Amino acid sequence: SAPPSVPSCADGRCAGSGRPDGDLFPLIFPSEPAPASGPYVEIIEQPKQRGMRFRYKCEGRSAGSIPGERSTDTTKTHPTIKINGYTGPGTVRISLVTKDPPHRPHPHELVGKDCRDGFYEAELCPDRCIHR
């Protein structure tokens, strides 16, 4: 079976929430379930709190990439997830959600490389189980 979509993380190459897709619904995964529970998403690095400010389209530029929680002035990191326990075909879909439960689609959207309609999307493949 195909792996689930992942709406709880943002890709470091994208700047700027996601809108729910008619065919998908939000799923929240524990970061470290028991190994016998099957495929799961491991959040390696969360977005940095207050790491950037929202930019309006009329400003004519993006806000830049979303920094990871371990970013410093000299070392840039990005939010990162790892798909564990799954090697078949599938798609990773990431959007911004609100900080507090119950998590809801955020009013801002992701933009940039591999981002479309407000979310990041990439195909799973055996040599790419980590997404930044």
CSV table of C-alpha atoms in Angstrom, one decimal:
chain,number,residue,atom,x,y,z
A,1,SER,CA,0.0,0.0,0.0
A,2,ALA,CA,1.1,3.6,-0.6
A,3,PRO,CA,2.5,5.6,2.4
A,4,PRO,CA,0.4,8.3,4.0
A,5,SER,CA,0.8,12.0,3.2
A,6,VAL,CA,2.7,14.1,5.7
A,7,PRO,CA,1.2,17.5,6.5
A,8,SER,CA,3.2,18.4,9.7
A,9,CYS,CA,6.5,19.6,8.4
A,10,ALA,CA,7.9,22.2,6.0
A,11,ASP,CA,10.6,21.7,3.4
A,12,GLY,CA,13.7,23.8,3.8
A,13,ARG,CA,13.8,24.7,0.1
A,14,CYS,CA,10.3,26.3,0.3
A,15,ALA,CA,9.5,29.6,1.8
A,16,GLY,CA,6.5,30.9,3.2
A,17,SER,CA,0.2,26.5,4.5
A,18,GLY,CA,-1.3,24.3,3.3
A,19,ARG,CA,-4.8,23.9,2.0
A,20,PRO,CA,-6.4,20.4,2.5
A,21,ASP,CA,-6.6,18.4,-0.7
A,22,GLY,CA,-9.9,16.9,-1.5
A,23,ASP,CA,-8.4,13.4,-1.7
A,24,LEU,CA,-6.3,13.7,1.5
A,25,PHE,CA,-6.9,14.4,5.2
A,26,PRO,CA,-4.5,15.5,7.8
A,27,LEU,CA,-2.5,12.8,9.6
A,28,ILE,CA,-0.3,13.3,12.6
A,29,PHE,CA,2.4,10.7,13.2
A,30,PRO,CA,4.3,9.9,16.5
A,31,SER,CA,7.9,10.7,16.0
A,32,GLU,CA,9.1,7.3,17.2
A,33,PRO,CA,6.5,4.5,17.2
A,34,ALA,CA,7.4,0.9,18.0
A,35,PRO,CA,9.4,-0.7,15.1
A,36,ALA,CA,6.7,-3.3,14.6
A,37,SER,CA,4.1,-0.7,13.8
A,38,GLY,CA,5.1,-0.4,10.1
A,39,PRO,CA,6.1,2.6,8.1
A,40,TYR,CA,6.4,5.9,10.0
A,41,VAL,CA,7.7,9.4,9.6
A,42,GLU,CA,10.5,10.5,11.9
A,43,ILE,CA,10.8,14.3,12.4
A,44,ILE,CA,14.6,14.9,12.5
A,45,GLU,CA,14.4,18.7,12.8
A,46,GLN,CA,11.5,21.0,13.4
A,47,PRO,CA,11.2,24.5,12.0
A,48,LYS,CA,12.8,27.2,14.1
A,49,GLN,CA,10.3,29.2,16.2
A,50,ARG,CA,10.1,32.7,14.9
A,51,GLY,CA,12.7,32.0,12.3
A,52,MET,CA,11.2,34.2,9.6
A,53,ARG,CA,8.4,36.6,8.9
A,54,PHE,CA,5.6,36.3,6.5
A,55,ARG,CA,6.0,38.1,3.1
A,56,TYR,CA,3.1,39.4,1.0
A,57,LYS,CA,3.2,38.7,-2.8
A,58,CYS,CA,3.2,42.4,-3.5
A,59,GLU,CA,6.6,42.7,-1.7
A,60,GLY,CA,8.0,41.0,-4.8
A,61,ARG,CA,10.3,38.5,-3.0
A,62,SER,CA,10.1,35.4,-1.0
A,63,ALA,CA,10.9,35.2,2.7
A,64,GLY,CA,13.7,32.7,2.0
A,65,SER,CA,14.0,29.1,3.2
A,66,ILE,CA,12.5,28.0,6.5
A,67,PRO,CA,15.3,27.6,9.0
A,68,GLY,CA,15.6,24.5,11.2
A,69,GLU,CA,15.5,24.7,15.0
A,70,ARG,CA,19.3,24.1,15.1
A,71,SER,CA,20.1,27.0,12.6
A,72,THR,CA,22.6,29.6,13.7
A,73,ASP,CA,24.0,32.7,12.1
A,74,THR,CA,26.9,30.6,10.7
A,75,THR,CA,25.3,27.2,10.1
A,76,LYS,CA,22.0,26.9,8.2
A,77,THR,CA,19.8,23.9,8.8
A,78,HIS,CA,16.3,23.1,7.6
A,79,PRO,CA,13.2,21.2,8.8
A,80,THR,CA,13.9,17.5,8.0
A,81,ILE,CA,11.8,14.3,8.0
A,82,LYS,CA,12.8,10.7,7.4
A,83,ILE,CA,10.5,8.0,6.1
A,84,ASN,CA,11.2,4.7,8.0
A,85,GLY,CA,10.1,1.2,7.2
A,86,TYR,CA,8.9,1.8,3.6
A,87,THR,CA,10.7,1.4,0.3
A,88,GLY,CA,8.0,1.3,-2.3
A,89,PRO,CA,6.5,4.0,-4.5
A,90,GLY,CA,4.7,6.9,-3.0
A,91,THR,CA,4.5,10.6,-2.4
A,92,VAL,CA,5.5,12.8,0.5
A,93,ARG,CA,3.2,15.9,0.8
A,94,ILE,CA,4.1,18.6,3.3
A,95,SER,CA,2.1,21.7,4.2
A,96,LEU,CA,2.1,24.3,7.0
A,97,VAL,CA,-0.3,23.7,9.9
A,98,THR,CA,-1.1,25.7,13.0
A,99,LYS,CA,1.2,25.3,16.0
A,100,ASP,CA,-1.4,24.2,18.6
A,101,PRO,CA,-3.6,21.1,18.6
A,102,PRO,CA,-5.9,20.5,16.9
A,103,HIS,CA,-3.6,21.2,14.0
A,104,ARG,CA,-5.3,23.0,11.2
A,105,PRO,CA,-4.2,24.2,7.8
A,106,HIS,CA,-2.2,27.4,8.2
A,107,PRO,CA,-3.3,30.5,6.3
A,108,HIS,CA,0.1,30.9,4.7
A,109,GLU,CA,1.4,28.8,1.8
A,110,LEU,CA,4.7,27.1,0.9
A,111,VAL,CA,6.3,28.4,-2.3
A,112,GLY,CA,9.5,27.4,-4.1
A,113,LYS,CA,11.1,24.4,-5.7
A,114,ASP,CA,9.0,21.3,-5.4
A,115,CYS,CA,6.1,23.4,-4.0
A,116,ARG,CA,2.8,23.6,-5.7
A,117,ASP,CA,-0.6,24.9,-4.6
A,118,GLY,CA,0.8,25.8,-1.2
A,119,PHE,CA,2.4,22.4,-0.3
A,120,TYR,CA,5.7,20.6,-1.0
A,121,GLU,CA,5.4,17.3,-2.8
A,122,ALA,CA,8.1,14.7,-3.7
A,123,GLU,CA,8.1,11.2,-4.9
A,124,LEU,CA,9.5,8.5,-2.6
A,125,CYS,CA,12.4,6.5,-4.0
A,126,PRO,CA,14.9,4.0,-2.4
A,127,ASP,CA,17.7,6.5,-2.4
A,128,ARG,CA,15.7,9.4,-0.9
A,129,CYS,CA,14.1,8.7,2.4
A,130,ILE,CA,15.1,12.0,4.0
A,131,HIS,CA,13.4,15.2,2.9
A,132,ARG,CA,14.6,18.7,3.8
